CSV table of C-alpha atoms in Angstrom, one decimal:
chain,number,residue,atom,x,y,z
N,1,MET,CA,3.5,-10.6,8.6
N,2,ALA,CA,7.6,-11.7,8.3
N,3,LEU,CA,7.5,-12.6,11.8
N,4,ARG,CA,4.4,-15.0,10.8
N,5,ALA,CA,6.6,-16.1,7.7
N,6,ASP,CA,9.3,-16.7,9.8
N,7,ALA,CA,7.4,-18.6,12.3
N,8,SER,CA,6.1,-20.7,9.6
N,9,ARG,CA,9.4,-22.1,8.2
N,10,PHE,CA,10.2,-24.2,11.3
N,11,TYR,CA,8.2,-26.9,12.6
N,12,LEU,CA,8.5,-25.4,16.3
N,13,GLY,CA,7.4,-22.1,14.8
N,14,TYR,CA,6.8,-19.4,17.7
N,15,LEU,CA,8.3,-22.4,20.3
N,16,TRP,CA,11.7,-21.2,18.8
N,17,TRP,CA,11.8,-17.6,20.0
N,18,LEU,CA,11.7,-19.0,23.7
N,19,LEU,CA,13.7,-22.1,23.1
N,20,GLU,CA,17.0,-20.3,21.2
N,21,PRO,CA,17.6,-18.1,23.8
N,22,LEU,CA,17.2,-20.6,26.7
N,23,LEU,CA,19.6,-23.0,24.9
N,24,TRP,CA,22.0,-20.0,24.6
N,25,VAL,CA,21.9,-19.5,28.2
N,26,GLY,CA,22.1,-23.3,28.6
N,27,VAL,CA,25.4,-23.1,26.7
N,28,PHE,CA,26.7,-20.4,28.8
N,29,TYR,CA,25.9,-21.8,31.7
N,30,LEU,CA,27.4,-25.0,31.3
N,31,VAL,CA,30.3,-23.8,29.9
N,32,PHE,CA,31.2,-20.7,32.6
N,33,SER,CA,29.7,-22.3,36.1
N,34,VAL,CA,29.8,-26.0,35.2
N,35,ILE,CA,32.9,-26.4,33.7
N,36,LEU,CA,34.8,-22.9,34.8
N,37,LYS,CA,32.9,-22.7,38.5
N,38,SER,CA,32.2,-18.8,37.7
N,39,ARG,CA,31.8,-17.4,41.4
N,40,GLN,CA,29.3,-15.0,40.9
N,41,ASP,CA,26.1,-15.2,43.2
N,42,ASP,CA,23.1,-16.5,41.3
N,43,PHE,CA,25.2,-17.1,38.1
N,44,LEU,CA,22.0,-18.4,36.2
N,45,ILE,CA,20.3,-15.1,37.0
N,46,PHE,CA,22.9,-12.9,36.3
N,47,LEU,CA,23.4,-14.8,33.1
N,48,MET,CA,19.8,-14.4,31.8
N,49,CYS,CA,20.1,-11.0,32.3
N,50,GLY,CA,23.0,-10.3,30.1
N,51,LYS,CA,22.9,-13.2,27.8
N,52,LEU,CA,19.4,-12.5,27.1
N,53,THR,CA,19.4,-8.9,26.2
N,54,PHE,CA,22.7,-9.4,24.4
N,55,ILE,CA,20.9,-11.7,21.9
N,56,TRP,CA,18.2,-9.0,21.3
N,57,PHE,CA,21.2,-6.4,20.3
N,58,SER,CA,23.6,-9.1,18.5
N,59,LYS,CA,20.8,-10.9,16.3
N,60,ALA,CA,18.7,-7.4,15.2
N,61,VAL,CA,22.0,-5.7,14.6
N,62,SER,CA,23.5,-8.5,12.3
N,63,GLN,CA,20.1,-9.0,10.8
N,64,ALA,CA,19.4,-5.3,10.1
N,65,SER,CA,23.0,-4.7,8.5
N,66,ASN,CA,22.1,-7.3,5.8
N,67,SER,CA,18.2,-6.3,5.2
N,68,ILE,CA,19.1,-3.7,2.7
N,69,VAL,CA,21.3,-5.8,0.6
N,70,ALA,CA,18.7,-8.6,1.2
N,71,SER,CA,16.1,-6.3,0.0
N,72,ARG,CA,17.4,-5.8,-3.7
N,73,GLY,CA,14.1,-7.0,-5.3
N,74,LEU,CA,12.4,-4.8,-3.8
N,75,ILE,CA,15.1,-1.8,-3.9
N,76,ALA,CA,15.2,-2.2,-8.1
N,77,LYS,CA,11.4,-1.6,-8.3
N,78,LEU,CA,10.5,1.3,-5.9
N,79,ASP,CA,12.3,4.2,-4.8
N,80,ILE,CA,11.4,3.4,-0.6
N,81,PRO,CA,13.4,4.9,2.4
N,82,LYS,CA,16.3,2.6,2.8
N,83,SER,CA,16.1,2.6,6.5
N,84,LEU,CA,12.7,0.8,6.3
N,85,PHE,CA,14.6,-2.2,6.1
N,86,PRO,CA,16.8,-2.4,9.1
N,87,MET,CA,13.9,-0.6,10.8
N,88,SER,CA,11.5,-3.8,9.7
N,89,VAL,CA,14.2,-6.1,11.4
N,90,VAL,CA,14.6,-4.1,14.4
N,91,GLN,CA,10.7,-3.9,15.3
N,92,GLU,CA,10.4,-7.8,14.3
N,93,SER,CA,12.9,-8.2,17.0
N,94,LEU,CA,11.0,-6.1,19.7
N,95,TYR,CA,8.1,-8.7,19.6
N,96,LYS,CA,10.4,-11.8,19.7
N,97,GLN,CA,12.3,-9.7,22.7
N,98,ALA,CA,9.1,-9.8,24.2
N,99,ALA,CA,8.7,-13.2,24.8
N,100,ALA,CA,12.5,-13.2,25.8
N,101,PHE,CA,11.3,-10.6,28.7
N,102,ILE,CA,8.7,-12.8,30.1
N,103,LEU,CA,10.6,-15.6,30.5
N,104,LEU,CA,13.7,-13.6,32.0
N,105,PHE,CA,10.8,-12.1,34.4
N,106,VAL,CA,9.4,-15.7,35.5
N,107,VAL,CA,12.4,-17.3,36.0
N,108,LEU,CA,13.3,-14.6,38.0
N,109,VAL,CA,10.4,-14.9,40.2
N,110,VAL,CA,11.0,-18.5,40.5
N,111,PHE,CA,14.6,-17.8,41.9
N,112,GLY,CA,13.3,-15.6,44.2
N,113,PHE,CA,13.9,-12.2,42.9
N,114,ALA,CA,9.8,-10.3,43.6
N,115,PRO,CA,9.1,-8.0,41.6
N,116,SER,CA,10.3,-4.6,43.4
N,117,GLY,CA,10.4,-0.7,42.6
N,118,THR,CA,13.4,-0.3,40.9
N,119,TRP,CA,12.1,-2.7,38.0
N,120,TRP,CA,9.8,0.1,36.9
N,121,TRP,CA,13.6,1.4,35.9
N,122,LEU,CA,13.2,-1.3,33.2
N,123,VAL,CA,10.5,1.2,31.2
N,124,PRO,CA,13.6,3.6,30.6
N,125,ILE,CA,16.7,1.0,30.2
N,126,ILE,CA,14.5,-1.2,28.1
N,127,LEU,CA,13.7,2.1,25.6
N,128,VAL,CA,17.5,3.1,25.7
N,129,ASN,CA,18.2,-0.5,24.5
N,130,TYR,CA,15.8,-0.2,21.7
N,131,LEU,CA,17.2,2.8,20.5
N,132,MET,CA,20.8,1.6,20.8
N,133,ILE,CA,19.9,-0.8,18.4
N,134,VAL,CA,18.2,1.0,15.8
N,135,ALA,CA,21.1,3.6,15.6
N,136,CYS,CA,23.4,0.2,15.3
N,137,ALA,CA,21.0,-1.2,13.1
N,138,LEU,CA,20.9,1.8,10.6
N,139,VAL,CA,24.8,2.3,10.6
N,140,GLY,CA,25.0,-1.4,10.1
N,141,ALA,CA,23.0,-1.7,7.3
N,142,SER,CA,24.3,1.2,5.2
N,143,LEU,CA,27.9,0.2,6.3
N,144,VAL,CA,27.3,-3.1,4.6
N,145,CYS,CA,25.3,-1.7,1.7
N,146,ILE,CA,28.1,0.6,0.6
N,147,VAL,CA,30.9,-2.1,1.1
N,148,ARG,CA,29.5,-5.3,1.3
N,149,ASP,CA,33.2,-6.3,2.7
N,150,PHE,CA,31.5,-5.1,6.4
N,151,SER,CA,29.4,-7.9,6.6
N,152,MET,CA,32.3,-10.0,7.2
N,153,LEU,CA,33.0,-7.6,10.5
N,154,ILE,CA,29.8,-7.7,11.7
N,155,PRO,CA,29.8,-11.2,13.5
N,156,LEU,CA,33.3,-10.7,14.5
N,157,GLY,CA,32.2,-7.2,15.8
N,158,MET,CA,29.6,-9.3,18.1
N,159,THR,CA,31.7,-11.8,19.2
N,160,PHE,CA,34.1,-9.1,20.4
N,161,LEU,CA,31.1,-7.4,22.3
N,162,LEU,CA,30.1,-10.6,23.5
N,163,PHE,CA,33.1,-10.9,25.2
N,164,THR,CA,33.7,-7.4,26.4
N,165,SER,CA,30.2,-6.7,27.6
N,166,GLY,CA,30.1,-8.3,30.9
N,167,ILE,CA,27.8,-11.1,30.2
N,168,PHE,CA,29.1,-14.0,32.1
N,169,TRP,CA,31.8,-11.6,34.3
N,170,ASN,CA,30.4,-8.9,36.6
N,171,VAL,CA,32.1,-5.7,35.4
N,172,HIS,CA,31.7,-4.8,39.3
N,173,ASP,CA,34.4,-7.3,39.9
N,174,LEU,CA,37.4,-6.2,37.9
N,175,GLY,CA,39.2,-5.5,41.0
N,176,ASP,CA,40.0,-1.8,39.8
N,177,PRO,CA,37.5,0.8,40.1
N,178,ALA,CA,38.8,2.9,37.4
N,179,LYS,CA,38.5,-0.1,35.0
N,180,THR,CA,35.0,-0.6,35.6
N,181,GLU,CA,34.4,2.9,35.3
N,182,LEU,CA,36.5,2.6,31.5
N,183,VAL,CA,34.8,-0.6,30.7
N,184,LEU,CA,30.8,1.3,31.3
N,185,ALA,CA,32.0,4.3,30.0
N,186,LEU,CA,33.7,2.7,26.9
N,187,ASN,CA,31.1,0.2,25.8
N,188,PRO,CA,27.6,1.2,26.0
N,189,ILE,CA,26.4,-2.5,26.0
N,190,ALA,CA,28.4,-3.4,29.2
N,191,PHE,CA,26.5,-0.3,30.5
N,192,ILE,CA,23.1,-1.0,29.5
N,193,LEU,CA,23.6,-5.0,31.2
N,194,ASP,CA,24.7,-3.7,34.0
N,195,CYS,CA,21.5,-1.4,34.1
N,196,TYR,CA,19.5,-4.6,33.8
N,197,ARG,CA,20.9,-6.5,36.9
N,198,GLN,CA,20.6,-3.1,39.3
N,199,ALA,CA,17.0,-2.9,38.5
N,200,LEU,CA,16.2,-6.7,38.7
N,201,MET,CA,18.7,-8.5,40.9
N,202,TRP,CA,20.1,-5.9,43.0
N,203,ASN,CA,17.1,-3.3,43.2
N,204,THR,CA,19.4,-0.4,42.7
N,205,VAL,CA,18.6,2.5,41.1
N,206,PRO,CA,21.0,2.3,37.8
N,207,ASP,CA,23.2,5.4,36.4
N,208,LEU,CA,20.5,7.7,35.1
N,209,SER,CA,22.6,10.8,33.8
N,210,HIS,CA,24.8,7.6,32.0
N,211,LEU,CA,21.5,6.2,30.9
N,212,ALA,CA,20.2,9.8,29.6
N,213,LEU,CA,24.1,10.2,28.3
N,214,VAL,CA,23.3,6.9,25.9
N,215,ALA,CA,20.1,7.8,25.0
N,216,LEU,CA,21.4,10.9,24.0
N,217,GLY,CA,24.0,9.7,21.5
N,218,ALA,CA,21.5,6.6,20.2
N,219,VAL,CA,19.0,9.5,19.2
N,220,LEU,CA,21.4,11.9,17.3
N,221,LEU,CA,23.2,8.8,15.6
N,222,ILE,CA,19.4,7.7,14.5
N,223,GLY,CA,18.4,11.0,13.4
N,224,GLY,CA,21.9,11.7,11.3
N,225,MET,CA,21.4,8.1,9.7
N,226,LEU,CA,18.0,8.7,9.1
N,227,ALA,CA,18.7,11.9,7.3
N,228,LEU,CA,21.9,10.9,6.0
N,229,MET,CA,19.9,7.5,4.1
N,230,ARG,CA,17.2,9.5,3.0
N,231,ARG,CA,19.5,11.6,1.1
N,232,SER,CA,21.4,9.1,-0.1
N,233,SER,CA,18.5,7.2,-1.1
N,234,GLN,CA,19.5,6.3,-5.0
N,235,TYR,CA,22.9,5.9,-4.1
N,236,LEU,CA,22.5,3.1,-1.4
N,237,ALA,CA,19.9,1.6,-4.1
N,238,LEU,CA,22.6,2.0,-6.8
N,239,LYS,CA,25.4,0.3,-4.5
N,240,ALA,CA,22.9,-2.5,-3.5
N,241,LEU,CA,22.0,-3.5,-7.2
N,242,THR,CA,25.3,-3.2,-8.5
N,243,ALA,CA,28.0,-4.1,-5.8
Y,1,MET,CA,-4.0,13.5,-30.9
Y,2,SER,CA,-0.3,15.0,-30.8
Y,3,PRO,CA,1.7,14.5,-27.9
Y,4,SER,CA,2.9,17.7,-28.0
Y,5,ASP,CA,-0.5,19.5,-26.7
Y,6,ARG,CA,-0.1,17.4,-24.1
Y,7,GLN,CA,1.4,18.3,-20.2
Y,8,VAL,CA,5.0,16.6,-19.5
Y,9,ILE,CA,4.8,14.5,-17.1
Y,10,LEU,CA,8.5,13.2,-16.8
Y,11,GLU,CA,11.6,14.6,-18.4
Y,12,LEU,CA,15.0,13.2,-19.0
Y,13,GLU,CA,17.3,15.6,-19.8
Y,14,HIS,CA,21.1,15.0,-21.1
Y,15,VAL,CA,20.7,11.5,-18.9
Y,16,SER,CA,24.0,10.0,-18.6
Y,17,HIS,CA,24.5,6.9,-16.3
Y,18,SER,CA,27.8,5.1,-15.1
Y,19,TYR,CA,28.8,3.3,-11.9
Y,20,ARG,CA,32.1,1.5,-11.0
Y,21,SER,CA,32.0,-2.2,-10.3
Y,22,ARG,CA,34.4,-3.2,-7.3
Y,23,ARG,CA,35.2,-5.7,-9.3
Y,24,ASP,CA,38.2,-4.5,-11.6
Y,25,THR,CA,38.3,-0.8,-10.4
Y,26,PHE,CA,41.4,-0.5,-12.3
Y,27,GLU,CA,40.8,-0.9,-15.7
Y,28,HIS,CA,37.3,-1.4,-16.9
Y,29,GLY,CA,35.9,-0.2,-13.5
Y,30,VAL,CA,33.4,2.2,-15.0
Y,31,HIS,CA,29.9,1.1,-16.8
Y,32,HIS,CA,28.6,3.5,-19.0
Y,33,ILE,CA,25.0,2.1,-19.0
Y,34,LEU,CA,23.1,5.6,-20.8
Y,35,ARG,CA,25.2,8.3,-22.5
Y,36,ASP,CA,23.6,11.6,-22.8
Y,37,VAL,CA,19.9,10.6,-23.4
Y,38,SER,CA,17.0,13.0,-23.6
Y,39,LEU,CA,13.0,12.4,-23.5
Y,40,LYS,CA,10.0,13.3,-22.8
Y,41,LEU,CA,6.9,11.6,-21.4
Y,42,TYR,CA,3.9,13.2,-21.7
Y,43,GLU,CA,0.8,12.5,-19.8
Y,44,GLY,CA,-1.5,9.6,-21.0
Y,45,GLU,CA,0.6,8.4,-23.3
Y,46,THR,CA,2.2,5.1,-23.9
Y,47,LEU,CA,5.8,5.2,-24.6
Y,48,ALA,CA,7.3,1.7,-25.7
Y,49,ILE,CA,11.1,1.4,-25.1
Y,50,ILE,CA,12.5,-1.1,-27.6
Y,51,GLY,CA,16.4,-2.2,-27.8
Y,52,ARG,CA,18.4,-5.4,-27.5
Y,53,ASN,CA,19.5,-7.0,-24.2
Y,54,GLY,CA,22.0,-4.6,-22.3
Y,55,ALA,CA,21.1,-1.4,-24.0
Y,56,GLY,CA,20.0,0.2,-21.2
Y,57,LYS,CA,16.3,0.1,-20.6
Y,58,THR,CA,15.7,-1.1,-17.5
Y,59,THR,CA,18.5,1.5,-16.2
Y,60,THR,CA,16.1,4.1,-18.3
Y,61,LEU,CA,12.8,2.5,-16.1
Y,62,GLN,CA,14.6,2.6,-12.8
Y,63,LEU,CA,15.7,6.4,-13.4
Y,64,MET,CA,12.3,7.3,-14.6
Y,65,ALA,CA,10.8,5.6,-10.9
Y,66,GLY,CA,13.5,7.5,-9.0
Y,67,ILE,CA,14.9,4.3,-8.0
Y,68,LEU,CA,18.5,5.0,-9.2
Y,69,ALA,CA,19.5,8.9,-9.4
Y,70,PRO,CA,21.4,9.8,-13.1
Y,71,SER,CA,25.2,10.6,-12.7
Y,72,ARG,CA,24.7,13.2,-14.8
Y,73,GLY,CA,21.6,15.2,-16.4
Y,74,VAL,CA,18.6,15.5,-14.4
Y,75,VAL,CA,15.4,13.6,-14.2
Y,76,ARG,CA,12.0,15.7,-13.7
Y,77,ARG,CA,9.3,14.1,-12.6
Y,78,ARG,CA,5.8,16.3,-12.3
Y,79,PRO,CA,5.7,16.9,-8.2
Y,80,GLY,CA,3.5,14.6,-6.5
Y,81,ALA,CA,3.2,11.7,-9.5
Y,82,SER,CA,4.0,8.4,-8.4
Y,83,ALA,CA,5.7,5.8,-10.8
Y,84,SER,CA,6.0,2.2,-10.1
Y,85,LEU,CA,8.0,-0.6,-12.0
Y,86,LEU,CA,6.9,-3.7,-12.4
Y,87,SER,CA,9.1,-6.6,-13.7
Y,88,ILE,CA,9.5,-10.3,-13.4
Y,89,GLY,CA,9.6,-11.4,-10.0
Y,90,LEU,CA,8.3,-8.2,-8.4
Y,91,GLY,CA,9.9,-8.0,-5.2
Y,92,PHE,CA,7.8,-10.2,-3.2
Y,93,ARG,CA,8.7,-12.2,0.4
Y,94,PRO,CA,9.2,-15.7,-0.4
Y,95,ASP,CA,7.3,-17.1,2.7
Y,96,LEU,CA,4.3,-14.6,2.7
Y,97,SER,CA,1.0,-15.3,0.7
Y,98,GLY,CA,0.3,-14.0,-2.4
Y,99,ARG,CA,-2.6,-12.3,-0.2
Y,100,ASN,CA,-0.1,-10.4,2.2
Y,101,ASN,CA,2.6,-10.0,-1.2
Y,102,ALA,CA,-0.3,-7.9,-2.6
Y,103,ILE,CA,-1.1,-6.0,0.3
Y,104,LEU,CA,2.2,-5.1,0.9
Y,105,ALA,CA,3.0,-4.1,-3.1
Y,106,ALA,CA,-0.2,-1.9,-3.1
Y,107,MET,CA,1.3,-0.4,0.6
Y,108,LEU,CA,4.3,0.4,-0.8
Y,109,GLN,CA,3.0,2.0,-4.2
Y,110,GLY,CA,1.6,4.3,-1.7
Y,111,ALA,CA,-2.2,3.2,-1.1
Y,112,SER,CA,-3.4,2.9,2.5
Y,113,ARG,CA,-4.1,-0.1,4.5
Y,114,ARG,CA,-7.8,-0.3,3.6
Y,115,GLN,CA,-7.4,1.0,0.1
Y,116,ALA,CA,-4.9,-1.6,-0.5
Y,117,LEU,CA,-7.5,-4.7,1.2
Y,118,ALA,CA,-10.1,-3.2,-1.2
Y,119,TYR,CA,-8.2,-4.1,-4.0
Y,120,LEU,CA,-7.5,-7.5,-2.9
Y,121,ASP,CA,-11.0,-9.2,-4.4
Y,122,GLU,CA,-10.0,-7.2,-7.8
Y,123,ILE,CA,-6.3,-8.7,-7.7
Y,124,LYS,CA,-7.7,-12.1,-6.7
Y,125,GLU,CA,-10.3,-12.3,-9.2
Y,126,PHE,CA,-7.9,-11.1,-12.2
Y,127,SER,CA,-5.0,-12.9,-11.4
Y,128,GLU,CA,-6.9,-16.4,-11.4
Y,129,LEU,CA,-5.0,-17.4,-9.0
Y,130,GLY,CA,-7.7,-19.2,-7.0
Y,131,ASP,CA,-6.8,-20.8,-3.7
Y,132,SER,CA,-3.2,-20.4,-4.5
Y,133,PHE,CA,-3.5,-16.9,-3.6
Y,134,GLU,CA,-3.3,-17.7,0.2
Y,135,GLU,CA,-0.5,-20.0,-0.5
Y,136,PRO,CA,3.1,-18.6,0.2
Y,137,VAL,CA,4.8,-17.2,-3.1
Y,138,LYS,CA,7.5,-19.7,-2.5
Y,139,THR,CA,5.2,-22.2,-4.1
Y,140,TYR,CA,4.7,-20.1,-7.2
Y,141,SER,CA,5.3,-20.6,-10.7
Y,142,THR,CA,6.7,-17.9,-12.9
Y,143,GLY,CA,4.1,-17.2,-14.6
Y,144,MET,CA,2.1,-17.3,-11.4
Y,145,ARG,CA,4.4,-14.7,-9.9
Y,146,ALA,CA,4.4,-12.6,-13.1
Y,147,ARG,CA,0.3,-13.1,-13.0
Y,148,LEU,CA,0.5,-11.4,-9.4
Y,149,GLY,CA,2.9,-8.7,-9.9
Y,150,PHE,CA,1.1,-7.8,-12.9
Y,151,THR,CA,-2.2,-7.6,-11.7
Y,152,THR,CA,-1.3,-6.4,-8.5
Y,153,ALA,CA,0.2,-3.3,-10.5
Y,154,LEU,CA,-2.6,-3.0,-12.8
Y,155,LYS,CA,-5.2,-2.4,-10.0
Y,156,THR,CA,-3.8,-0.4,-7.5
Y,157,HIS,CA,-3.3,3.5,-8.6
Y,158,VAL,CA,-0.1,4.8,-10.1
Y,159,ASP,CA,0.6,7.8,-12.0
Y,160,ILE,CA,3.2,6.2,-14.3
Y,161,LEU,CA,3.3,2.7,-14.8
Y,162,LEU,CA,6.8,1.4,-16.0
Y,163,ILE,CA,6.4,-2.1,-17.3
Y,164,ASP,CA,9.8,-4.1,-18.1
Y,165,GLU,CA,9.0,-7.5,-20.0
Y,166,ILE,CA,6.4,-8.6,-17.8
Y,167,LEU,CA,3.3,-8.8,-20.6
Y,168,SER,CA,5.5,-11.7,-22.6
Y,169,VAL,CA,5.1,-14.1,-19.3
Y,170,GLY,CA,2.1,-16.4,-18.5
Y,171,ASP,CA,0.2,-18.3,-21.0
Y,172,ALA,CA,-1.5,-17.5,-23.5
Y,173,ALA,CA,-5.1,-16.9,-22.6
Y,174,PHE,CA,-3.4,-14.6,-19.7
Y,175,ARG,CA,-1.7,-12.7,-22.0
Y,176,SER,CA,-4.4,-11.7,-24.0
Y,177,LYS,CA,-6.3,-11.0,-20.9
Y,178,ALA,CA,-3.7,-8.8,-19.5
Y,179,GLU,CA,-3.4,-7.1,-22.7
Y,180,ALA,CA,-6.9,-5.8,-22.8
Y,181,GLY,CA,-6.6,-5.0,-18.7
Y,182,MET,CA,-3.4,-3.0,-20.0
Y,183,ARG,CA,-5.7,-1.3,-23.1
Y,184,GLU,CA,-8.4,-0.6,-20.5
Y,185,ARG,CA,-5.8,1.6,-18.8
Y,186,ILE,CA,-4.5,3.2,-21.4
Y,187,ALA,CA,-7.6,4.2,-22.7
Y,188,GLY,CA,-8.3,5.6,-18.7
Y,189,GLU,CA,-5.6,8.1,-19.2
Y,190,GLN,CA,-3.1,5.8,-17.4
Y,191,THR,CA,0.7,6.9,-18.4
Y,192,VAL,CA,2.6,3.8,-19.3
Y,193,VAL,CA,6.6,3.3,-20.1
Y,194,PHE,CA,6.5,0.1,-22.0
Y,195,VAL,CA,9.7,-2.3,-22.8
Y,196,SER,CA,9.1,-5.0,-24.6
Y,197,HIS,CA,10.8,-7.6,-26.9
Y,198,ALA,CA,7.3,-8.7,-27.7
Y,199,LEU,CA,6.6,-6.3,-31.4
Y,200,ALA,CA,3.5,-6.9,-32.1
Y,201,GLN,CA,2.4,-6.1,-28.4
Y,202,VAL,CA,4.6,-2.9,-29.3
Y,203,ARG,CA,2.7,-1.9,-32.3
Y,204,ALA,CA,-0.9,-3.0,-30.6
Y,205,LEU,CA,-0.3,-1.1,-27.5
Y,206,CYS,CA,2.1,1.9,-27.7
Y,207,ASP,CA,1.9,5.8,-29.3
Y,208,ARG,CA,5.0,6.5,-29.4
Y,209,ALA,CA,8.5,4.5,-29.3
Y,210,VAL,CA,12.1,5.2,-28.6
Y,211,TRP,CA,14.9,2.7,-29.5
Y,212,ILE,CA,18.0,2.6,-27.0
Y,213,GLU,CA,21.4,0.9,-28.2
Y,214,GLY,CA,24.4,1.0,-26.4
Y,215,GLY,CA,23.0,3.4,-23.8
Y,216,ALA,CA,22.0,6.1,-26.5
Y,217,ILE,CA,19.0,7.0,-28.5
Y,218,LEU,CA,18.9,6.0,-31.9
Y,219,ALA,CA,15.6,6.9,-33.2
Y,220,GLU,CA,12.2,8.0,-31.5
Y,221,GLY,CA,8.6,8.8,-32.8
Y,222,GLU,CA,6.0,7.3,-34.3
Y,223,VAL,CA,5.9,3.4,-33.6
Y,224,GLY,CA,5.7,2.3,-37.2
Y,225,GLU,CA,8.6,4.1,-38.4
Y,226,VAL,CA,11.0,3.5,-34.9
Y,227,LEU,CA,10.1,-0.5,-35.4
Y,228,GLU,CA,10.9,-0.4,-38.8
Y,229,LYS,CA,14.3,1.0,-38.1
Y,230,TYR,CA,14.8,-1.4,-35.5
Y,231,THR,CA,13.9,-4.8,-37.6
Y,232,ASP,CA,16.0,-3.7,-40.5
Y,233,SER,CA,19.2,-3.3,-37.8
Y,234,LEU,CA,18.5,-6.6,-36.8
Y,235,SER,CA,18.2,-8.3,-40.3
Y,236,ASN,CA,21.0,-6.6,-41.0
Y,237,THR,CA,23.8,-7.6,-37.9
Y,238,ALA,CA,22.3,-11.4,-38.2
Y,239,PRO,CA,23.0,-12.5,-41.0
């Protein structure tokens, strides 16, 4: 229902679900391909695999972070699980992302990247990506609810991730394999973006044990956060209402 | 019927509530809203909470609904009893239509989707919103919002209905209709806690009253007596 409301707010409505990611890709393409002359092969596709999936993460987590605080009106009236608010934002983002994925697939096929067997690896990759988003959304929403100041740090953090996750540069072209390893190990976003490219562009199987590890980490974090948020429901309400 | 032979559905035991606001953490940071409040709510009764602005009435309702946890003391609710707090400007999502908001509100109060849909016609009819029911809530006037909020709570089932000021808005015609609707629910064994400044309404609807001032209970008991003390204090302080 919120999706319907969201779409009704703008003249172009649902079209924005496709238009917004496209415009982002356009901006990045202009800067890194036309102006900075990136040497990456198939830069447009490379960029889209990274940027379209990164937008999913950054938009969902940013919006979810403010979701508890933004729902003060409802929180003042009902004792509802506070995890509901970030979860519903993430759920909405999933539907929007479906449009972005379809766009990505269409462009891939148009540019001659025919669907291959490795595309099936998208299923676990998207699932793990989703789990990462849920985990970060829950953490972000709780932090912003308890200390409002965190909302200032989240855009900064997103920009940091934007630059460090290999969206417009290839994590395998860093020159030093040890550095590549380090980036992939420290930054799960860089890892998951690389997984998308491996499956979609290079027809290789991603590092499954690493993927499983990220999934496990995300699941543990989600479980912990849900338990914590259930136990501190009234505390979060107090914080949301009085801070 | 005396309240003592009825079952206690909700009980506040030595409840104090305070919180620390971040802005002046150093000196006056701690706000004391309630100090050592104990009261019992019996099944089927209608209890009024009266007191001046800032006395702690809304906080008391929020504690009763389990939205907030007391800093000290215990709030005991009978297991399984659902409580819902109603106040002006219920947690509507402004971009959604009145219909969708009503569904959402009913479901958040524990109704299944099918039950929520079943309430809809009744809600639409009672609230007299007509075609506006399909319009987004952001286009509603305050009175229309209050109508929707009140009707949604009235028609969906909750065990304890906590009403914050909501009957005092809306036009005269709707107010009398709302009062009649309330009276019907009260007769039907609805447990209600009622916060209002409209003393005539309190007198007409409630069995018992509690007067809260400065976070403490000053008087409790039969409606007439408590109201008398309360109005006396008002006329004393306001020359």
